[in-house]
Coordinates of N, CA and C in Angstrom, one line a residue:
D1 N 133.1 136.5 91.7 CA 133.8 137.5 92.7 C 132.6 138.3 93.3
I2 N 131.8 138.5 92.4 CA 130.5 139.8 93.4 C 129.6 138.5 93.0
T3 N 128.2 139.1 94.4 CA 126.9 138.6 94.3 C 126.4 139.8 94.7
M4 N 125.3 140.1 93.9 CA 124.1 141.4 94.0 C 123.3 141.1 95.5
E5 N 123.1 139.5 95.6 CA 122.1 139.4 96.5 C 122.3 138.3 97.4
I6 N 122.8 138.7 98.9 CA 122.6 138.0 100.2 C 121.9 138.5 101.1
W7 N 120.5 137.6 100.8 CA 119.5 137.9 101.8 C 119.6 137.4 103.5
L8 N 119.5 138.4 103.9 CA 119.7 138.1 105.7 C 118.1 138.7 106.1
P9 N 118.0 138.0 106.7 CA 118.5 136.9 107.5 C 118.4 135.5 106.9
N10 N 117.9 135.1 105.7 CA 118.0 133.8 105.4 C 119.3 133.6 105.3
Q11 N 120.5 134.0 105.1 CA 121.9 133.3 105.0 C 122.4 133.8 105.8
N12 N 121.8 133.9 107.0 CA 123.0 134.6 107.7 C 124.2 133.3 108.8
K13 N 123.7 132.5 108.4 CA 124.9 131.3 108.8 C 126.2 131.3 107.8
I14 N 125.7 130.9 106.5 CA 126.7 131.0 105.6 C 127.7 132.3 105.4
W15 N 126.5 133.3 105.6 CA 127.2 134.5 105.4 C 128.0 134.8 106.9
N16 N 127.6 134.8 107.7 CA 128.6 134.7 109.0 C 129.7 133.9 108.8
E17 N 129.5 133.1 109.1 CA 130.4 131.9 108.6 C 132.0 132.4 107.4
A18 N 131.6 132.8 106.3 CA 132.1 133.4 105.2 C 133.0 134.9 105.8
T19 N 132.1 135.6 106.2 CA 132.6 137.1 106.6 C 133.7 136.5 107.6
K20 N 133.5 136.0 108.6 CA 134.6 135.4 109.8 C 135.7 135.3 109.2
L21 N 135.5 134.0 108.0 CA 136.8 133.4 107.4 C 137.8 134.5 106.5
G22 N 137.2 135.5 106.6 CA 137.9 136.3 105.6 C 137.8 136.2 103.7
H23 N 136.8 135.6 103.7 CA 136.7 135.4 102.3 C 135.7 136.2 101.7
V24 N 134.6 137.3 102.3 CA 133.9 138.0 101.6 C 133.5 139.1 102.7
I25 N 133.3 140.2 101.8 CA 132.9 141.1 102.7 C 131.6 142.3 102.2
G26 N 130.5 142.9 102.8 CA 129.9 143.3 102.2 C 130.2 144.8 101.5
V27 N 129.9 145.3 100.7 CA 129.8 146.8 100.1 C 129.0 147.4 100.0
G28 N 127.9 147.1 100.5 CA 126.6 147.9 100.4 C 125.4 147.0 100.1
K29 N 124.2 147.9 100.4 CA 122.7 147.1 99.9 C 122.1 147.1 98.5
S30 N 122.3 146.1 98.1 CA 121.8 145.8 96.8 C 120.3 146.2 96.3
L31 N 119.0 146.2 97.5 CA 118.4 146.6 97.3 C 117.9 147.2 98.6
E32 N 116.8 148.1 99.1 CA 116.3 148.6 100.0 C 115.9 147.4 100.9
D33 N 115.2 147.4 102.3 CA 115.1 146.4 103.0 C 113.7 146.1 102.8
N34 N 113.4 144.8 102.6 CA 111.9 144.5 102.1 C 111.1 143.4 102.4
W35 N 110.0 142.8 102.4 CA 109.4 142.2 103.2 C 109.2 140.6 102.3
Q36 N 109.6 139.7 103.4 CA 108.9 138.0 102.8 C 108.1 137.7 103.8
S37 N 107.1 136.8 103.0 CA 106.0 136.0 104.0 C 106.2 135.1 103.0
T38 N 105.5 133.7 103.9 CA 104.8 132.6 103.7 C 103.7 132.4 103.5
F39 N 102.9 133.6 103.8 CA 101.3 133.8 103.6 C 100.7 134.9 103.0
V40 N 101.2 134.6 101.8 CA 100.2 135.7 101.8 C 99.0 135.2 100.5
V41 N 98.0 136.4 100.1 CA 96.7 136.2 99.5 C 96.3 137.2 98.6
P42 N 95.5 137.0 97.6 CA 95.4 138.2 96.6 C 94.2 139.0 97.8
T43 N 94.5 140.0 97.8 CA 93.4 141.1 98.7 C 92.0 140.7 98.1
Y44 N 91.4 140.3 97.2 CA 90.2 140.0 96.9 C 89.8 138.9 97.8
M45 N 90.8 137.9 98.0 CA 90.3 137.0 98.8 C 90.0 137.7 100.2
I46 N 90.5 138.4 100.7 CA 90.1 138.8 102.6 C 88.9 139.4 101.9
E47 N 88.5 140.3 101.1 CA 87.4 141.4 100.9 C 86.2 140.2 100.7
E48 N 86.6 138.9 100.0 CA 85.2 137.9 99.8 C 84.9 137.2 101.5
N49 N 86.3 137.0 102.2 CA 86.2 136.4 103.4 C 86.6 137.4 104.4
P50 N 85.4 138.1 105.2 CA 86.3 138.9 106.0 C 86.8 138.6 107.6
G51 N 86.6 137.2 107.6 CA 87.2 136.6 108.9 C 88.7 135.9 108.6
L52 N 89.2 136.3 107.2 CA 90.7 135.6 107.2 C 91.2 137.2 107.1
K53 N 92.4 137.1 108.3 CA 93.4 138.1 108.5 C 94.7 137.7 108.8
S54 N 94.8 136.4 109.7 CA 96.0 136.1 110.1 C 96.3 135.1 109.6
V55 N 97.4 134.2 109.9 CA 97.8 132.7 109.5 C 96.4 131.6 110.4
T56 N 96.5 132.2 111.9 CA 95.4 131.6 113.0 C 94.3 131.4 111.9
D57 N 93.7 131.9 111.2 CA 92.1 131.8 110.4 C 92.4 130.9 109.0
I58 N 93.9 130.7 108.7 CA 94.1 129.4 107.8 C 92.9 127.8 107.6
A59 N 92.9 127.5 108.7 CA 92.6 126.2 109.3 C 91.1 126.5 108.8
A60 N 90.5 127.8 109.8 CA 89.0 127.7 109.8 C 88.4 128.1 108.0
H61 N 89.3 128.2 106.9 CA 89.4 128.9 105.6 C 90.0 127.8 104.2
K62 N 90.3 126.6 105.2 CA 91.3 126.0 104.4 C 90.3 125.0 103.2
D63 N 88.9 125.3 103.5 CA 88.4 124.6 102.3 C 88.7 125.7 100.8
L64 N 89.1 127.0 101.2 CA 89.0 127.4 100.1 C 90.4 127.6 98.9
W65 N 91.3 126.4 99.6 CA 92.9 126.5 98.9 C 92.6 125.1 98.4
K66 N 91.5 124.2 99.0 CA 91.8 122.8 98.7 C 91.9 122.4 97.5
E67 N 92.4 121.4 96.8 CA 92.3 121.1 95.5 C 92.0 119.2 95.6
P68 N 91.3 118.9 94.7 CA 91.0 117.1 94.3 C 91.7 116.1 94.8
D69 N 93.6 116.5 95.3 CA 94.4 115.5 95.6 C 95.1 116.5 96.7
S70 N 94.4 117.2 97.1 CA 95.3 117.6 98.5 C 94.7 117.1 99.8
G71 N 93.7 115.9 99.5 CA 93.5 114.9 100.8 C 92.6 116.1 101.8
G72 N 91.8 117.2 101.3 CA 91.1 118.0 102.4 C 91.8 119.3 102.6
K73 N 93.1 119.4 102.4 CA 94.2 120.2 103.1 C 94.3 121.3 101.8
A74 N 94.5 122.5 102.7 CA 94.6 123.7 101.8 C 95.9 123.8 101.0
V75 N 96.1 123.9 99.7 CA 97.5 124.0 99.3 C 98.3 124.9 99.2
L76 N 99.5 125.2 100.1 CA 100.3 126.5 99.9 C 101.5 126.2 99.2
I77 N 101.5 127.4 98.0 CA 102.3 127.4 96.9 C 104.0 128.0 98.1
G78 N 104.6 127.4 98.2 CA 106.1 127.3 99.1 C 107.0 128.0 98.5
C79 N 107.8 128.3 98.8 CA 109.2 128.7 98.5 C 110.1 127.4 97.9
I80 N 110.6 127.6 96.9 CA 111.4 127.0 96.0 C 112.3 125.9 96.7
A81 N 112.2 124.8 96.6 CA 112.9 123.4 97.1 C 114.6 123.8 96.9
G82 N 115.3 123.7 98.0 CA 116.7 124.5 97.7 C 117.0 126.0 98.2
W83 N 115.8 126.8 98.2 CA 116.4 127.8 99.2 C 116.0 127.9 100.3
S84 N 116.7 128.6 101.4 CA 116.9 128.4 102.5 C 115.1 128.8 103.4
C85 N 114.2 129.4 102.8 CA 113.3 130.0 102.7 C 112.1 128.6 103.1
R86 N 112.8 127.7 102.1 CA 111.6 126.3 102.2 C 111.8 125.7 103.5
R87 N 112.8 125.7 104.1 CA 113.0 125.2 105.4 C 112.1 125.9 106.4
V88 N 112.0 127.1 106.1 CA 111.2 128.1 107.3 C 109.6 128.0 106.8
N89 N 109.7 127.6 105.8 CA 108.0 127.3 105.4 C 107.5 126.4 106.5
E90 N 108.2 124.9 105.8 CA 108.2 123.8 106.7 C 107.9 124.1 107.9
E91 N 108.7 124.8 108.6 CA 108.7 124.5 110.5 C 107.5 125.5 111.0
Q92 N 107.3 126.4 109.7 CA 106.3 127.5 110.0 C 105.0 126.6 110.0
I93 N 104.4 126.2 109.5 CA 103.2 125.4 109.5 C 103.3 124.6 110.3
V94 N 104.3 123.6 111.3 CA 104.1 123.0 111.9 C 103.9 123.6 113.5
S95 N 104.8 125.1 113.5 CA 104.6 125.8 114.6 C 103.8 126.7 114.7
Y96 N 102.8 126.9 113.3 CA 101.7 127.5 113.6 C 100.3 126.5 113.5
G97 N 100.5 125.2 113.6 CA 99.7 124.2 114.1 C 98.7 123.9 113.0
L98 N 99.5 124.1 111.7 CA 98.8 124.3 110.4 C 98.9 122.4 109.6
E99 N 99.9 121.5 110.3 CA 100.2 120.2 109.5 C 99.1 119.5 108.8
D100 N 97.7 119.8 110.1 CA 96.6 118.9 109.6 C 95.7 119.6 108.4
S101 N 95.9 121.2 108.3 CA 95.2 121.9 107.8 C 95.9 122.1 106.3
V102 N 97.3 122.5 105.9 CA 98.1 122.6 105.2 C 99.2 121.7 104.4
E103 N 98.8 121.6 103.3 CA 99.9 120.9 102.1 C 101.2 121.6 101.3
L104 N 102.1 121.7 101.9 CA 102.9 122.5 101.4 C 103.3 122.1 99.5
R105 N 103.5 122.8 98.8 CA 103.8 122.3 97.7 C 104.8 123.1 97.1
D106 N 105.7 122.5 96.4 CA 107.3 123.4 95.4 C 106.7 123.7 94.2
P107 N 106.8 125.1 93.8 CA 106.6 125.2 92.3 C 107.3 125.0 91.3
G108 N 108.6 124.7 91.8 CA 109.7 124.2 91.0 C 110.2 124.9 90.6
S109 N 110.0 126.3 90.6 CA 111.2 127.2 90.3 C 110.4 129.0 90.7
Q110 N 111.1 129.7 90.5 CA 110.6 131.4 91.0 C 109.3 131.6 89.8
A111 N 110.0 131.2 88.7 CA 108.8 131.1 87.3 C 107.8 130.3 88.0
G112 N 107.9 129.4 88.3 CA 106.5 128.5 88.5 C 105.8 129.0 89.7
L113 N 106.8 129.6 90.5 CA 105.5 130.4 92.1 C 104.6 131.3 91.2
F114 N 105.5 132.4 90.4 CA 104.6 133.8 89.8 C 104.0 133.1 88.9
A115 N 103.7 132.1 87.9 CA 102.5 132.2 87.1 C 101.8 131.3 87.5
S116 N 102.1 130.5 89.2 CA 100.9 130.2 90.1 C 99.7 131.0 90.3
L117 N 100.5 132.1 90.9 CA 99.9 133.5 91.4 C 99.2 134.2 90.4
E118 N 100.0 134.4 89.5 CA 99.2 135.2 88.3 C 98.0 134.6 87.5
G119 N 98.5 133.2 87.5 CA 96.9 132.8 86.8 C 95.9 132.6 87.5
A120 N 96.0 131.9 89.0 CA 95.0 132.4 89.7 C 94.2 133.6 90.0
Y121 N 95.3 134.7 89.8 CA 94.7 136.1 90.1 C 94.0 136.4 89.1
K122 N 94.2 136.1 88.0 CA 93.9 136.5 86.2 C 92.3 136.1 86.3
K123 N 92.2 134.7 86.9 CA 90.7 134.2 87.4 C 89.8 134.7 88.4
K124 N 90.7 135.5 88.8 CA 90.1 135.7 90.2 C 89.6 134.2 91.4
E125 N 90.6 133.4 91.0 CA 90.5 132.2 92.0 C 91.4 132.3 93.3
P126 N 91.3 131.5 94.5 CA 92.0 131.5 95.7 C 93.2 131.0 95.3
W127 N 94.6 131.8 96.3 CA 95.8 131.2 96.0 C 96.4 131.7 97.4
L128 N 97.4 130.8 98.0 CA 98.1 131.4 99.3 C 99.4 131.1 99.0
G129 N 100.3 131.3 99.6 CA 101.7 131.2 99.3 C 102.6 132.1 100.0
Y130 N 103.9 131.6 99.4 CA 104.9 132.7 99.6 C 105.4 133.3 99.2
L131 N 105.9 134.9 99.3 CA 106.4 135.5 98.0 C 107.2 136.6 98.6
W132 N 107.9 137.4 98.3 CA 108.4 138.0 98.8 C 108.7 139.8 97.8
G133 N 109.4 140.9 98.6 CA 109.5 142.1 97.7 C 110.6 142.6 97.8
P134 N 111.4 143.2 96.7 CA 110.0 143.5 95.9 C 110.4 142.9 94.7
T135 N 109.2 142.1 94.1 CA 109.5 141.5 92.9 C 108.2 142.1 91.7
K136 N 108.4 142.1 90.9 CA 107.4 142.8 89.5 C 105.9 142.3 89.9
I137 N 106.1 140.6 90.4 CA 104.4 140.6 90.5 C 104.0 140.7 92.1
A138 N 105.0 141.2 92.9 CA 104.1 141.7 94.1 C 103.9 143.7 93.6
N139 N 104.5 144.1 93.1 CA 104.0 145.7 92.7 C 103.0 145.7 91.9
E140 N 102.9 144.3 90.8 CA 101.7 144.6 90.0 C 100.4 144.1 90.8
L141 N 100.4 143.4 91.5 CA 99.5 142.7 91.9 C 98.8 143.2 93.4
D142 N 97.6 143.2 93.9 CA 97.1 143.7 95.2 C 97.0 142.6 95.9
L143 N 98.0 142.4 96.9 CA 98.2 141.2 97.5 C 98.3 141.4 99.2
T144 N 97.9 140.6 100.1 CA 97.4 140.7 101.6 C 98.7 139.5 102.1
L145 N 99.1 140.2 102.8 CA 100.2 139.2 104.1 C 99.2 139.0 105.2
L146 N 99.2 138.0 105.0 CA 97.9 137.3 106.5 C 99.2 137.8 107.8
E147 N 98.6 138.1 108.7 CA 99.3 138.7 109.9 C 99.9 137.3 110.5
E148 N 101.1 137.8 111.4 CA 102.0 136.5 111.6 C 102.5 136.9 112.8
P149 N 102.6 136.2 114.2 CA 103.4 137.0 115.4 C 104.5 137.2 114.8
A150 N 105.2 138.9 115.2 CA 105.9 139.6 114.9 C 107.4 139.1 115.3
P151 N 108.3 139.3 114.3 CA 109.7 138.8 114.5 C 110.5 139.0 115.7
E152 N 110.4 140.2 116.3 CA 110.5 140.5 117.8 C 110.9 139.3 118.7
G153 N 112.0 138.9 119.4 CA 112.1 138.2 120.3 C 111.9 136.8 119.5
C154 N 111.9 136.7 118.7 CA 111.5 135.0 117.9 C 113.2 135.0 117.0
S155 N 114.0 134.2 117.3 CA 115.3 133.8 116.8 C 115.3 133.5 115.7
D156 N 114.1 132.6 114.9 CA 113.9 132.2 113.6 C 112.6 132.3 113.3
P157 N 112.4 132.7 112.2 CA 110.5 132.5 111.6 C 110.2 130.9 111.5
G158 N 111.4 130.0 111.5 CA 110.5 128.8 111.4 C 109.7 128.5 113.3
E159 N 110.7 129.3 114.3 CA 109.6 128.9 115.5 C 108.2 129.4 115.9
G160 N 107.7 130.1 114.7 CA 106.6 130.7 114.7 C 106.1 131.7 114.8
C161 N 107.0 132.6 113.9 CA 106.9 134.3 114.1 C 107.0 134.5 112.1
G162 N 106.6 135.9 112.0 CA 106.6 135.9 110.5 C 108.4 136.5 110.3
F163 N 108.5 136.4 108.8 CA 110.3 136.9 108.4 C 110.2 138.1 108.9
P164 N 111.2 138.9 109.6 CA 111.7 140.1 109.9 C 112.1 140.8 108.1
P165 N 112.4 141.8 108.3 CA 112.6 142.5 107.1 C 114.0 141.9 106.4
A166 N 114.1 142.0 105.2 CA 115.2 141.8 104.5 C 116.0 142.7 104.5
E167 N 117.5 142.2 104.3 CA 118.5 143.1 104.5 C 119.5 142.3 103.2
V168 N 119.2 143.3 102.0 CA 119.8 142.1 101.0 C 121.0 143.1 100.1
L169 N 122.2 142.1 100.7 CA 123.7 142.9 100.7 C 124.3 142.4 99.0
I170 N 125.5 143.0 99.0 CA 126.0 143.1 97.6 C 127.5 142.8 98.5
A171 N 127.7 141.4 98.0 CA 129.0 140.8 98.7 C 130.1 140.7 97.8
V172 N 131.3 140.6 98.2 CA 132.3 140.8 97.0 C 133.5 139.5 97.6
N173 N 134.3 139.1 97.0 CA 135.8 138.1 97.2 C 136.4 139.5 97.9
N174 N 137.2 139.4 99.2 CA 137.9 140.3 99.3 C 139.0 140.4 98.6
E175 N 139.7 139.8 97.3 CA 140.7 140.1 96.9 C 140.4 141.3 95.6
L176 N 138.9 141.1 95.6 CA 138.3 142.1 94.4 C 138.4 143.7 95.1
I177 N 139.0 143.8 96.1 CA 139.2 145.4 96.9 C 140.3 146.0 96.8
E178 N 141.3 145.1 96.1 CA 142.4 145.7 95.8 C 142.6 145.7 94.7
D179 N 142.2 144.3 93.6 CA 142.1 144.4 92.2 C 141.2 145.3 91.5
A180 N 140.3 145.8 92.0 CA 139.2 146.1 91.2 C 138.9 147.8 92.1
P181 N 139.6 148.4 92.5 CA 138.8 149.8 93.6 C 137.8 150.3 92.5
G182 N 138.1 150.5 90.9 CA 136.9 151.0 90.5 C 134.8 150.5 90.4
V183 N 135.7 149.0 90.8 CA 134.2 148.5 90.5 C 133.4 148.2 92.0
I184 N 134.7 148.3 93.0 CA 134.3 148.3 94.3 C 133.6 150.0 94.8
A185 N 133.7 150.8 94.4 CA 133.3 152.2 93.9 C 131.9 152.3 93.8
F186 N 132.1 151.8 92.6 CA 130.6 151.4 91.9 C 129.1 150.8 92.4
L187 N 129.7 149.6 93.1 CA 129.1 148.9 94.4 C 129.0 149.5 95.4
R188 N 129.6 150.2 96.2 CA 129.3 151.4 97.4 C 128.3 152.2 96.9
A189 N 128.1 152.8 95.4 CA 127.1 154.0 95.7 C 126.2 153.2 94.7
W190 N 126.0 151.8 94.7 CA 124.7 150.9 94.2 C 123.4 151.9 95.0
D191 N 122.3 151.7 93.9 CA 121.1 152.5 94.9 C 119.6 151.8 93.7
W192 N 119.5 150.8 94.3 CA 117.9 150.2 93.9 C 117.2 150.1 94.5
N193 N 115.9 151.0 94.8 CA 114.9 150.8 95.3 C 113.7 149.9 94.6
G194 N 112.4 149.9 95.5 CA 111.9 148.2 95.2 C 110.8 148.8 94.1

């Protein structure tokens, strides 16, 4: 009856369809608006490589992230397969002209993604990947989002722009409005910042 995290614009298509059909309704925000990015690096990498600022700099610095089995390409630890951001990761690599420079790898799970970043960070090793806020790891580590074209005027990040800020909604089954007004009042008062 309740889901605490509908991430827009990531889930716009299914959200718009479900609300149009009257199956669900938003009752407030689960989290404050947050960032998402396909291209995040530890800040120590920026300090060590001053020419690394933007997604357009990845090809020139690809050797930083290459691995023995990556065919000379930089390894980007991407969004988890099955999440809508995975499609965006794949499309951004193409739209930024990085298909010859970047290999997208699936971390297998959120825990795998975080472990990959944390392991590299502890050893001060290079890391390139997808991340979002708020997460515990993003709050604890000093990370830099590589510059991407602004999302304004871009209908989808896969077309070659950064993610817009994410709006994270609380969604409920419409029937819950009548069946549990106390729960709805509680959810409408929900406030949880990063």
